[in-house]
mmCIF file of C-alpha atoms and ligand atoms in Angstrom:
data_model
loop_
_atom_site.group_PDB
_atom_site.id
_atom_site.type_symbol
_atom_site.label_atom_id
_atom_site.label_comp_id
_atom_site.label_asym_id
_atom_site.label_seq_id
_atom_site.Cartn_x
_atom_site.Cartn_y
_atom_site.Cartn_z
ATOM 1 C CA MET A 1 89.970 111.884 22.447
ATOM 2 C CA LYS A 2 89.023 111.397 26.105
ATOM 3 C CA ASP A 3 90.248 113.639 28.952
ATOM 4 C CA PRO A 4 93.624 112.473 30.302
ATOM 5 C CA ILE A 5 93.723 110.192 33.348
ATOM 6 C CA THR A 6 96.509 110.350 35.915
ATOM 7 C CA ILE A 7 98.535 107.305 36.884
ATOM 8 C CA SER A 8 100.816 107.694 39.922
ATOM 9 C CA ILE A 9 103.622 105.162 40.160
ATOM 10 C CA THR A 10 106.020 104.822 43.078
ATOM 11 C CA GLY A 11 109.448 103.288 42.592
ATOM 12 C CA ALA A 12 109.305 104.578 39.032
ATOM 13 C CA ALA A 13 113.094 104.425 38.570
ATOM 14 C CA GLY A 14 113.263 100.803 39.715
ATOM 15 C CA ASN A 15 113.295 97.607 37.714
ATOM 16 C CA ILE A 16 109.543 97.041 37.674
ATOM 17 C CA GLY A 17 108.956 100.733 37.028
ATOM 18 C CA TYR A 18 111.177 100.569 33.959
ATOM 19 C CA ALA A 19 109.144 97.680 32.568
ATOM 20 C CA LEU A 20 105.830 99.365 33.417
ATOM 21 C CA LEU A 21 105.915 103.000 32.376
ATOM 22 C CA PHE A 22 106.476 102.654 28.670
ATOM 23 C CA ARG A 23 103.581 100.252 28.227
ATOM 24 C CA ILE A 24 101.218 102.593 30.060
ATOM 25 C CA ALA A 25 102.449 105.583 28.040
ATOM 26 C CA SER A 26 102.058 103.664 24.770
ATOM 27 C CA GLY A 27 98.329 103.152 25.322
ATOM 28 C CA SER A 28 98.459 99.389 25.635
ATOM 29 C CA VAL A 29 96.785 99.447 29.076
ATOM 30 C CA PHE A 30 94.088 102.123 29.046
ATOM 31 C CA GLY A 31 93.404 102.073 25.326
ATOM 32 C CA PRO A 32 94.376 103.867 22.122
ATOM 33 C CA ASP A 33 92.046 106.844 22.760
ATOM 34 C CA GLN A 34 93.002 107.452 26.400
ATOM 35 C CA PRO A 35 95.689 110.094 27.077
ATOM 36 C CA VAL A 36 97.632 109.628 30.319
ATOM 37 C CA ASN A 37 99.472 111.830 32.796
ATOM 38 C CA LEU A 38 102.317 109.957 34.481
ATOM 39 C CA ASN A 39 103.158 111.022 38.035
ATOM 40 C CA LEU A 40 106.446 109.302 38.851
ATOM 41 C CA ILE A 41 107.359 109.093 42.527
ATOM 42 C CA GLU A 42 110.790 108.219 43.869
ATOM 43 C CA ILE A 43 112.905 108.762 46.950
ATOM 44 C CA GLU A 44 115.333 111.708 46.709
ATOM 45 C CA PRO A 45 118.493 109.633 45.977
ATOM 46 C CA ALA A 46 116.792 108.022 42.971
ATOM 47 C CA LEU A 47 115.622 111.300 41.384
ATOM 48 C CA PRO A 48 118.672 111.572 39.066
ATOM 49 C CA ALA A 49 117.979 108.065 37.727
ATOM 50 C CA LEU A 50 114.323 108.975 37.380
ATOM 51 C CA GLU A 51 115.344 111.994 35.332
ATOM 52 C CA GLY A 52 116.974 109.578 32.875
ATOM 53 C CA VAL A 53 113.758 107.574 32.649
ATOM 54 C CA VAL A 54 111.850 110.796 31.958
ATOM 55 C CA MET A 55 114.304 111.614 29.153
ATOM 56 C CA GLU A 56 113.606 108.203 27.634
ATOM 57 C CA LEU A 57 109.850 108.718 27.909
ATOM 58 C CA ASP A 58 110.293 112.072 26.147
ATOM 59 C CA ASP A 59 112.359 110.369 23.481
ATOM 60 C CA CYS A 60 109.525 107.971 22.690
ATOM 61 C CA ALA A 61 107.270 110.916 21.679
ATOM 62 C CA PHE A 62 104.249 108.851 22.720
ATOM 63 C CA PRO A 63 101.092 110.404 21.225
ATOM 64 C CA LEU A 64 99.038 109.521 24.340
ATOM 65 C CA LEU A 65 101.480 110.792 26.965
ATOM 66 C CA ASN A 66 100.006 114.119 28.048
ATOM 67 C CA SER A 67 102.300 115.098 30.944
ATOM 68 C CA ILE A 68 105.002 113.784 33.261
ATOM 69 C CA VAL A 69 105.654 114.750 36.876
ATOM 70 C CA ALA A 70 108.832 113.359 38.489
ATOM 71 C CA THR A 71 108.915 113.979 42.211
ATOM 72 C CA ALA A 72 109.808 112.836 45.707
ATOM 73 C CA ASP A 73 106.877 114.806 47.095
ATOM 74 C CA LEU A 74 103.958 112.498 47.853
ATOM 75 C CA ASN A 75 101.363 115.269 47.681
ATOM 76 C CA ALA A 76 102.453 116.312 44.205
ATOM 77 C CA GLY A 77 102.891 112.685 43.180
ATOM 78 C CA PHE A 78 99.392 111.523 44.087
ATOM 79 C CA ARG A 79 97.584 114.738 43.061
ATOM 80 C CA ASP A 80 94.391 113.919 41.143
ATOM 81 C CA ALA A 81 95.457 110.308 40.651
ATOM 82 C CA ASP A 82 92.971 107.936 39.023
ATOM 83 C CA TRP A 83 95.285 105.008 39.705
ATOM 84 C CA ALA A 84 98.090 104.651 42.274
ATOM 85 C CA LEU A 85 100.495 101.821 41.510
ATOM 86 C CA LEU A 86 102.569 101.325 44.659
ATOM 87 C CA VAL A 87 105.711 99.546 43.502
ATOM 88 C CA GLY A 88 108.425 101.485 45.351
ATOM 89 C CA SER A 89 109.989 99.418 48.129
ATOM 90 C CA VAL A 90 112.927 97.131 48.703
ATOM 91 C CA PRO A 91 112.868 93.685 47.030
ATOM 92 C CA ARG A 92 113.947 90.584 48.983
ATOM 93 C CA LYS A 93 117.273 88.850 48.473
ATOM 94 C CA ALA A 94 117.975 85.122 48.241
ATOM 95 C CA GLY A 95 117.212 83.320 51.495
ATOM 96 C CA MET A 96 114.546 85.801 52.642
ATOM 97 C CA GLU A 97 110.765 85.326 52.751
ATOM 98 C CA ARG A 98 108.740 88.269 51.468
ATOM 99 C CA ASN A 99 107.422 89.086 54.931
ATOM 100 C CA ASP A 100 111.005 89.562 56.166
ATOM 101 C CA LEU A 101 110.615 92.906 54.366
ATOM 102 C CA LEU A 102 107.758 94.091 56.585
ATOM 103 C CA GLY A 103 110.041 95.964 58.970
ATOM 104 C CA ILE A 104 111.757 97.793 56.076
ATOM 105 C CA ASN A 105 108.854 98.379 53.715
ATOM 106 C CA GLY A 106 105.736 98.493 55.896
ATOM 107 C CA LYS A 107 106.231 102.064 57.065
ATOM 108 C CA ILE A 108 106.443 103.361 53.478
ATOM 109 C CA PHE A 109 102.757 102.643 53.073
ATOM 110 C CA THR A 110 101.476 104.747 56.002
ATOM 111 C CA GLY A 111 102.508 108.063 54.427
ATOM 112 C CA GLN A 112 101.533 106.909 50.961
ATOM 113 C CA GLY A 113 98.064 105.852 52.180
ATOM 114 C CA ARG A 114 97.583 109.262 53.818
ATOM 115 C CA ALA A 115 98.831 111.114 50.737
ATOM 116 C CA ILE A 116 96.482 109.144 48.474
ATOM 117 C CA ALA A 117 93.523 110.030 50.710
ATOM 118 C CA SER A 118 94.477 113.733 50.736
ATOM 119 C CA ASN A 119 95.396 114.198 47.086
ATOM 120 C CA ALA A 120 94.045 111.526 44.770
ATOM 121 C CA LYS A 121 90.607 111.549 43.160
ATOM 122 C CA PRO A 122 87.992 110.030 45.495
ATOM 123 C CA THR A 123 87.565 107.260 42.916
ATOM 124 C CA CYS A 124 91.309 106.478 42.796
ATOM 125 C CA ARG A 125 92.144 102.787 42.748
ATOM 126 C CA THR A 126 95.354 101.680 44.463
ATOM 127 C CA LEU A 127 97.269 98.541 43.475
ATOM 128 C CA VAL A 128 100.111 97.509 45.792
ATOM 129 C CA VAL A 129 102.963 95.567 44.211
ATOM 130 C CA GLY A 130 105.748 96.237 46.762
ATOM 131 C CA ASN A 131 106.269 93.285 49.087
ATOM 132 C CA PRO A 132 104.848 91.924 51.247
ATOM 133 C CA CYS A 133 102.064 93.324 49.106
ATOM 134 C CA ASN A 134 98.958 92.074 50.953
ATOM 135 C CA THR A 135 100.017 93.552 54.277
ATOM 136 C CA ASN A 136 101.463 96.707 52.708
ATOM 137 C CA CYS A 137 98.067 97.153 51.046
ATOM 138 C CA LEU A 138 96.376 96.719 54.429
ATOM 139 C CA ILE A 139 98.637 99.456 55.843
ATOM 140 C CA ALA A 140 97.949 101.830 52.935
ATOM 141 C CA MET A 141 94.196 101.195 53.102
ATOM 142 C CA ALA A 142 94.060 101.685 56.871
ATOM 143 C CA ASN A 143 95.917 105.000 56.593
ATOM 144 C CA ALA A 144 93.874 106.296 53.651
ATOM 145 C CA SER A 145 91.122 107.650 55.827
ATOM 146 C CA GLY A 146 87.896 108.208 53.887
ATOM 147 C CA MET A 147 88.895 106.211 50.799
ATOM 148 C CA PRO A 148 86.545 103.272 50.123
ATOM 149 C CA LYS A 149 88.160 99.946 51.018
ATOM 150 C CA ASN A 150 87.035 98.364 47.759
ATOM 151 C CA GLN A 151 89.470 100.633 45.889
ATOM 152 C CA PHE A 152 92.536 98.875 47.373
ATOM 153 C CA PHE A 153 94.168 95.863 45.745
ATOM 154 C CA ALA A 154 97.349 93.826 46.140
ATOM 155 C CA MET A 155 98.902 91.899 43.303
ATOM 156 C CA THR A 156 98.571 88.125 43.018
ATOM 157 C CA ARG A 157 98.183 88.103 39.243
ATOM 158 C CA LEU A 158 101.797 87.087 38.741
ATOM 159 C CA ASP A 159 101.008 83.953 40.752
ATOM 160 C CA GLU A 160 97.900 83.299 38.636
ATOM 161 C CA ASN A 161 99.913 83.670 35.433
ATOM 162 C CA ARG A 162 102.625 81.388 36.806
ATOM 163 C CA ALA A 163 100.059 78.773 37.781
ATOM 164 C CA LYS A 164 98.393 78.870 34.362
ATOM 165 C CA SER A 165 101.766 78.488 32.688
ATOM 166 C CA GLN A 166 102.675 75.461 34.830
ATOM 167 C CA LEU A 167 99.319 73.739 34.195
ATOM 168 C CA ALA A 168 99.535 74.467 30.473
ATOM 169 C CA LYS A 169 103.041 72.977 30.265
ATOM 170 C CA LYS A 170 101.963 69.831 32.076
ATOM 171 C CA ALA A 171 98.870 69.408 29.868
ATOM 172 C CA GLY A 172 100.692 70.318 26.627
ATOM 173 C CA VAL A 173 98.346 73.241 25.882
ATOM 174 C CA HIS A 174 98.720 77.008 25.570
ATOM 175 C CA PRO A 175 98.318 79.034 28.820
ATOM 176 C CA SER A 176 95.391 80.904 27.239
ATOM 177 C CA GLN A 177 93.417 77.623 27.343
ATOM 178 C CA VAL A 178 93.586 77.626 31.166
ATOM 179 C CA THR A 179 90.761 79.527 32.912
ATOM 180 C CA ASN A 180 89.170 79.809 36.355
ATOM 181 C CA LEU A 181 92.484 79.804 38.162
ATOM 182 C CA CYS A 182 92.184 81.413 41.560
ATOM 183 C CA ILE A 183 95.066 82.248 43.839
ATOM 184 C CA TRP A 184 93.765 82.303 47.410
ATOM 185 C CA GLY A 185 95.368 84.233 50.251
ATOM 186 C CA ASN A 186 98.781 85.801 50.561
ATOM 187 C CA HIS A 187 101.382 86.571 47.868
ATOM 188 C CA SER A 188 103.817 84.386 49.781
ATOM 189 C CA ALA A 189 104.959 80.797 50.127
ATOM 190 C CA THR A 190 101.573 79.930 51.715
ATOM 191 C CA GLN A 191 99.463 81.067 48.758
ATOM 192 C CA TYR A 192 97.077 78.468 47.352
ATOM 193 C CA PRO A 193 96.849 78.151 43.562
ATOM 194 C CA ASP A 194 93.466 76.393 43.334
ATOM 195 C CA PHE A 195 93.723 73.692 40.683
ATOM 196 C CA THR A 196 90.493 72.054 41.881
ATOM 197 C CA ASN A 197 88.311 74.641 40.111
ATOM 198 C CA ALA A 198 90.617 75.515 37.223
ATOM 199 C CA LYS A 199 89.681 74.470 33.703
ATOM 200 C CA ILE A 200 91.484 73.651 30.473
ATOM 201 C CA ASP A 201 89.331 74.321 27.416
ATOM 202 C CA GLY A 202 86.315 74.269 29.719
ATOM 203 C CA ARG A 203 87.134 70.851 31.239
ATOM 204 C CA PRO A 204 88.195 70.481 34.873
ATOM 205 C CA VAL A 205 91.997 70.497 35.148
ATOM 206 C CA THR A 206 91.704 67.372 37.302
ATOM 207 C CA GLU A 207 90.198 65.492 34.310
ATOM 208 C CA VAL A 208 92.895 66.693 31.902
ATOM 209 C CA ILE A 209 95.822 66.255 34.326
ATOM 210 C CA THR A 210 95.178 63.036 36.214
ATOM 211 C CA ASP A 211 98.471 63.125 38.130
ATOM 212 C CA ARG A 212 96.884 64.201 41.433
ATOM 213 C CA GLU A 213 100.159 63.826 43.300
ATOM 214 C CA TRP A 214 101.739 66.424 40.995
ATOM 215 C CA LEU A 215 98.771 68.781 41.337
ATOM 216 C CA GLU A 216 98.738 68.600 45.143
ATOM 217 C CA GLY A 217 102.512 68.683 45.449
ATOM 218 C CA GLU A 218 104.990 69.919 42.863
ATOM 219 C CA PHE A 219 102.503 72.192 41.082
ATOM 220 C CA ILE A 220 101.644 74.107 44.250
ATOM 221 C CA THR A 221 105.199 74.400 45.529
ATOM 222 C CA THR A 222 106.518 75.489 42.111
ATOM 223 C CA VAL A 223 104.051 78.392 42.065
ATOM 224 C CA GLN A 224 104.664 79.234 45.735
ATOM 225 C CA GLN A 225 108.441 79.225 45.242
ATOM 226 C CA ARG A 226 108.632 80.764 41.771
ATOM 227 C CA GLY A 227 109.691 84.199 43.024
ATOM 228 C CA ALA A 228 112.552 82.639 45.004
ATOM 229 C CA ALA A 229 113.575 80.514 41.996
ATOM 230 C CA ILE A 230 113.811 83.656 39.852
ATOM 231 C CA ILE A 231 115.876 85.484 42.485
ATOM 232 C CA LYS A 232 118.234 82.492 42.632
ATOM 233 C CA ALA A 233 118.569 82.362 38.841
ATOM 234 C CA ARG A 234 118.770 86.101 38.042
ATOM 235 C CA GLY A 235 120.248 87.418 41.247
ATOM 236 C CA ALA A 236 117.350 89.901 41.239
ATOM 237 C CA SER A 237 113.633 89.561 41.725
ATOM 238 C CA SER A 238 111.196 89.226 38.853
ATOM 239 C CA ALA A 239 110.637 92.543 37.124
ATOM 240 C CA ALA A 240 109.289 92.245 33.569
ATOM 241 C CA SER A 241 106.821 89.510 34.508
ATOM 242 C CA ALA A 242 105.823 91.491 37.605
ATOM 243 C CA ALA A 243 105.208 94.636 35.563
ATOM 244 C CA ASN A 244 103.243 92.569 33.070
ATOM 245 C CA ALA A 245 101.105 91.134 35.865
ATOM 246 C CA ALA A 246 100.465 94.599 37.331
ATOM 247 C CA LEU A 247 99.186 95.745 33.954
ATOM 248 C CA ASP A 248 97.133 92.549 33.535
ATOM 249 C CA THR A 249 95.564 93.345 36.917
ATOM 250 C CA VAL A 250 94.630 96.876 35.882
ATOM 251 C CA VAL A 251 93.213 95.686 32.554
ATOM 252 C CA SER A 252 91.179 92.962 34.297
ATOM 253 C CA LEU A 253 89.779 95.522 36.755
ATOM 254 C CA ILE A 254 88.611 97.871 33.982
ATOM 255 C CA THR A 255 87.369 95.215 31.540
ATOM 256 C CA PRO A 256 84.296 93.003 32.071
ATOM 257 C CA THR A 257 85.411 89.473 32.997
ATOM 258 C CA PRO A 258 84.443 86.824 30.424
ATOM 259 C CA GLU A 259 81.250 85.023 31.514
ATOM 260 C CA GLY A 260 81.977 82.196 33.951
ATOM 261 C CA ASP A 261 85.640 83.087 34.491
ATOM 262 C CA TRP A 262 87.404 85.036 37.241
ATOM 263 C CA HIS A 263 90.765 86.659 37.929
ATOM 264 C CA SER A 264 92.961 86.769 41.019
ATOM 265 C CA VAL A 265 93.684 89.902 42.986
ATOM 266 C CA ALA A 266 93.892 90.482 46.711
ATOM 267 C CA VAL A 267 91.054 92.637 48.069
ATOM 268 C CA ALA A 268 89.684 93.513 51.498
ATOM 269 C CA SER A 269 87.578 90.498 52.420
ATOM 270 C CA ASP A 270 83.863 91.139 52.829
ATOM 271 C CA GLY A 271 83.580 87.908 54.822
ATOM 272 C CA SER A 272 83.073 85.724 51.744
ATOM 273 C CA TYR A 273 84.287 82.138 52.093
ATOM 274 C CA GLY A 274 84.481 82.618 55.857
ATOM 275 C CA ILE A 275 87.582 84.841 55.554
ATOM 276 C CA GLU A 276 87.584 87.531 58.235
ATOM 277 C CA GLU A 277 86.322 90.883 56.978
ATOM 278 C CA GLY A 278 89.060 93.403 56.188
ATOM 279 C CA ILE A 279 91.890 90.896 55.632
ATOM 280 C CA ILE A 280 93.590 91.635 52.290
ATOM 281 C CA THR A 281 93.321 88.249 50.660
ATOM 282 C CA SER A 282 93.410 87.023 47.100
ATOM 283 C CA MET A 283 90.084 85.600 45.955
ATOM 284 C CA PRO A 284 88.191 84.888 42.726
ATOM 285 C CA ILE A 285 87.116 88.305 41.417
ATOM 286 C CA LYS A 286 84.967 89.324 38.500
ATOM 287 C CA THR A 287 84.643 92.763 36.954
ATOM 288 C CA ASN A 288 81.159 93.866 35.933
ATOM 289 C CA ALA A 289 80.055 95.743 32.826
ATOM 290 C CA ASP A 290 79.743 98.988 34.858
ATOM 291 C CA GLY A 291 83.384 98.735 36.025
ATOM 292 C CA SER A 292 82.534 97.598 39.558
ATOM 293 C CA TRP A 293 83.967 94.334 40.842
ATOM 294 C CA GLU A 294 82.703 91.572 43.087
ATOM 295 C CA VAL A 295 83.878 88.378 44.734
ATOM 296 C CA VAL A 296 82.657 85.397 42.698
ATOM 297 C CA GLN A 297 80.447 83.387 45.017
ATOM 298 C CA GLY A 298 79.857 79.649 45.137
ATOM 299 C CA VAL A 299 83.307 78.473 44.038
ATOM 300 C CA PRO A 300 83.523 74.968 45.577
ATOM 301 C CA VAL A 301 86.048 74.680 48.420
ATOM 302 C CA ASN A 302 86.816 71.043 49.311
ATOM 303 C CA ASP A 303 88.626 69.912 52.463
ATOM 304 C CA PHE A 304 92.042 70.039 50.759
ATOM 305 C CA SER A 305 91.436 73.609 49.561
ATOM 306 C CA GLN A 306 90.005 74.692 52.927
ATOM 307 C CA GLY A 307 93.146 73.530 54.717
ATOM 308 C CA LYS A 308 95.329 75.530 52.323
ATOM 309 C CA ILE A 309 93.120 78.644 52.551
ATOM 310 C CA ASP A 310 93.098 78.463 56.369
ATOM 311 C CA ALA A 311 96.919 78.312 56.416
ATOM 312 C CA THR A 312 97.442 81.319 54.164
ATOM 313 C CA VAL A 313 94.784 83.400 55.963
ATOM 314 C CA ALA A 314 96.445 82.515 59.293
ATOM 315 C CA GLU A 315 99.708 83.914 57.918
ATOM 316 C CA LEU A 316 97.950 87.128 56.870
ATOM 317 C CA LYS A 317 96.617 87.520 60.412
ATOM 318 C CA GLU A 318 100.151 87.061 61.788
ATOM 319 C CA GLU A 319 101.467 89.724 59.413
ATOM 320 C CA ARG A 320 98.644 92.067 60.471
ATOM 321 C CA GLU A 321 99.592 91.530 64.109
ATOM 322 C CA ALA A 322 103.247 92.295 63.306
ATOM 323 C CA VAL A 323 102.342 95.716 61.822
ATOM 324 C CA LYS A 324 99.587 96.688 64.244
ATOM 325 C CA ASP A 325 101.520 99.837 65.180
ATOM 326 C CA LEU A 326 101.221 101.050 61.568
ATOM 327 C CA ILE A 327 97.455 100.583 61.495
ATOM 328 C CA PRO A 328 95.481 103.449 63.063
ATOM 329 C CA GLY A 329 92.920 102.239 65.627
HETATM 330 P P1 NAD B 401 113.936 97.928 42.637
HETATM 331 O O1 NAD B 401 114.847 97.957 43.810
HETATM 332 O O2 NAD B 401 114.502 97.710 41.277
HETATM 333 O O3 NAD B 401 113.123 99.287 42.564
HETATM 334 C C1 NAD B 401 112.444 99.779 43.663
HETATM 335 C C2 NAD B 401 112.383 101.279 43.523
HETATM 336 O O4 NAD B 401 111.576 101.768 44.575
HETATM 337 C C3 NAD B 401 113.767 101.942 43.646
HETATM 338 O O5 NAD B 401 113.971 102.796 42.513
HETATM 339 C C4 NAD B 401 113.675 102.733 44.941
HETATM 340 O O6 NAD B 401 114.387 103.955 44.896
HETATM 341 C C5 NAD B 401 112.171 102.981 45.027
HETATM 342 N N1 NAD B 401 111.682 103.251 46.366
HETATM 343 C C6 NAD B 401 112.095 102.727 47.530
HETATM 344 N N2 NAD B 401 111.426 103.278 48.562
HETATM 345 C C7 NAD B 401 110.547 104.146 48.004
HETATM 346 C C8 NAD B 401 109.589 105.031 48.563
HETATM 347 N N3 NAD B 401 109.398 105.136 49.883
HETATM 348 N N4 NAD B 401 108.857 105.795 47.713
HETATM 349 C C9 NAD B 401 109.060 105.727 46.373
HETATM 350 N N5 NAD B 401 109.979 104.909 45.801
HETATM 351 C C10 NAD B 401 110.697 104.140 46.624
HETATM 352 O O7 NAD B 401 112.807 96.849 42.965
HETATM 353 P P2 NAD B 401 111.747 96.204 41.952
HETATM 354 O O8 NAD B 401 112.341 95.000 41.352
HETATM 355 O O9 NAD B 401 111.170 97.258 41.072
HETATM 356 O O10 NAD B 401 110.647 95.691 43.007
HETATM 357 C C11 NAD B 401 109.844 96.594 43.715
HETATM 358 C C12 NAD B 401 108.974 95.845 44.719
HETATM 359 O O11 NAD B 401 108.046 94.983 44.048
HETATM 360 C C13 NAD B 401 109.757 94.944 45.683
HETATM 361 O O12 NAD B 401 109.199 95.068 46.984
HETATM 362 C C14 NAD B 401 109.483 93.558 45.142
HETATM 363 O O13 NAD B 401 109.637 92.564 46.127
HETATM 364 C C15 NAD B 401 108.051 93.708 44.697
HETATM 365 N N6 NAD B 401 107.537 92.699 43.776
HETATM 366 C C16 NAD B 401 106.258 92.272 43.954
HETATM 367 C C17 NAD B 401 105.719 91.326 43.108
HETATM 368 C C18 NAD B 401 104.307 90.808 43.295
HETATM 369 O O14 NAD B 401 103.941 89.837 42.616
HETATM 370 N N7 NAD B 401 103.481 91.381 44.146
HETATM 371 C C19 NAD B 401 106.481 90.832 42.052
HETATM 372 C C20 NAD B 401 107.784 91.301 41.888
HETATM 373 C C21 NAD B 401 108.312 92.235 42.760
HETATM 374 C C1 LMR B 402 107.835 87.493 42.935
HETATM 375 O O1 LMR B 402 106.899 86.757 43.232
HETATM 376 O O2 LMR B 402 108.576 87.266 41.959
HETATM 377 C C2 LMR B 402 108.080 88.736 43.741
HETATM 378 O O3 LMR B 402 107.182 88.816 44.807
HETATM 379 C C3 LMR B 402 109.487 88.886 44.168
HETATM 380 C C4 LMR B 402 109.838 87.935 45.275
HETATM 381 O O4 LMR B 402 110.403 88.391 46.277
HETATM 382 O O5 LMR B 402 109.564 86.741 45.156
#
């Protein structure tokens, strides 16, 4: 058995938290020989509900669950963390865009960024799920003084999974046959699900699905608006699929990417593809055999794609401007 690793999760009593914790504790994320410590972080009013979740975790008697901390104290919550999954924040309601939440949620990530820097392991990786996740990730990263920027991520995997599902439905194949699907930019209505480089069974999507009007129109807007469609249908934002995507992201970041493929996650740009350094933007990412990751280079960007990427990066710059007071100089 390996030494336990510590996973800190904010918003642990929330809807996504409920769909996340049990899968981590069961071993389905970090493997059947990897014990885990769960550090569950909530705001004070949600601690009684969190206590109920802890009781349920106890009642599962998971062989790999080594310890549980349930706390509203950020220092205790992020102590020795190997992973920080920042979920805790307010979800949007019908009629809102995700960046309408910046004023409510943005400030959460200053203190959490500082607490991660002071308490987590220096190698801790942080994945931000709480919306608007790209800009919240920027805030956390900027406040986590001394932590390497390449250890901060924001979640666009749900968008990738949604895009693969839509393409698979249209082509009459299984989603697992769709590869090389990159979400560019912001987890917002400006995101660009790049069908131009995606493949179905190794063939360009554009050869398999010849309805270009659908690809350039309905496909993109369906993926961009999927979160809103779920809120309209359920009366609450996506939770199980979001938790699933968070875990897919972690698994993809700790597992070598299949040769020639990539996965989508927002990272601090290193200037690749002409995107300003430091912007937290989704890009094609591959994980190496040694556990490091890199931006996949040389993915063709045609004029149509460039226009879409420019628009979503412009929105990220606007969001950054709106939270400049939360970003230390
Ligand atoms: P929820 O309201 O069910 O749960 C949120 C939890 O966070 C609550 O228990 C709340 O008490 C807690 N919380 C609030 N402020 C906190 C703080 N400062 N510290 C710790 N915990 C705090 O919401 P949910 O459905 O779990 O969604 C959580 C977030 O994830 C929302 O912002 C939502 O928009 C976002 N989300 C992102 C994606 C994505 O693809 N990136 C997908 C789905 C949802
Ligand atoms: C989603 O994409 O489902 C989440 O970001 C929730 C939302 O507000 O759309």
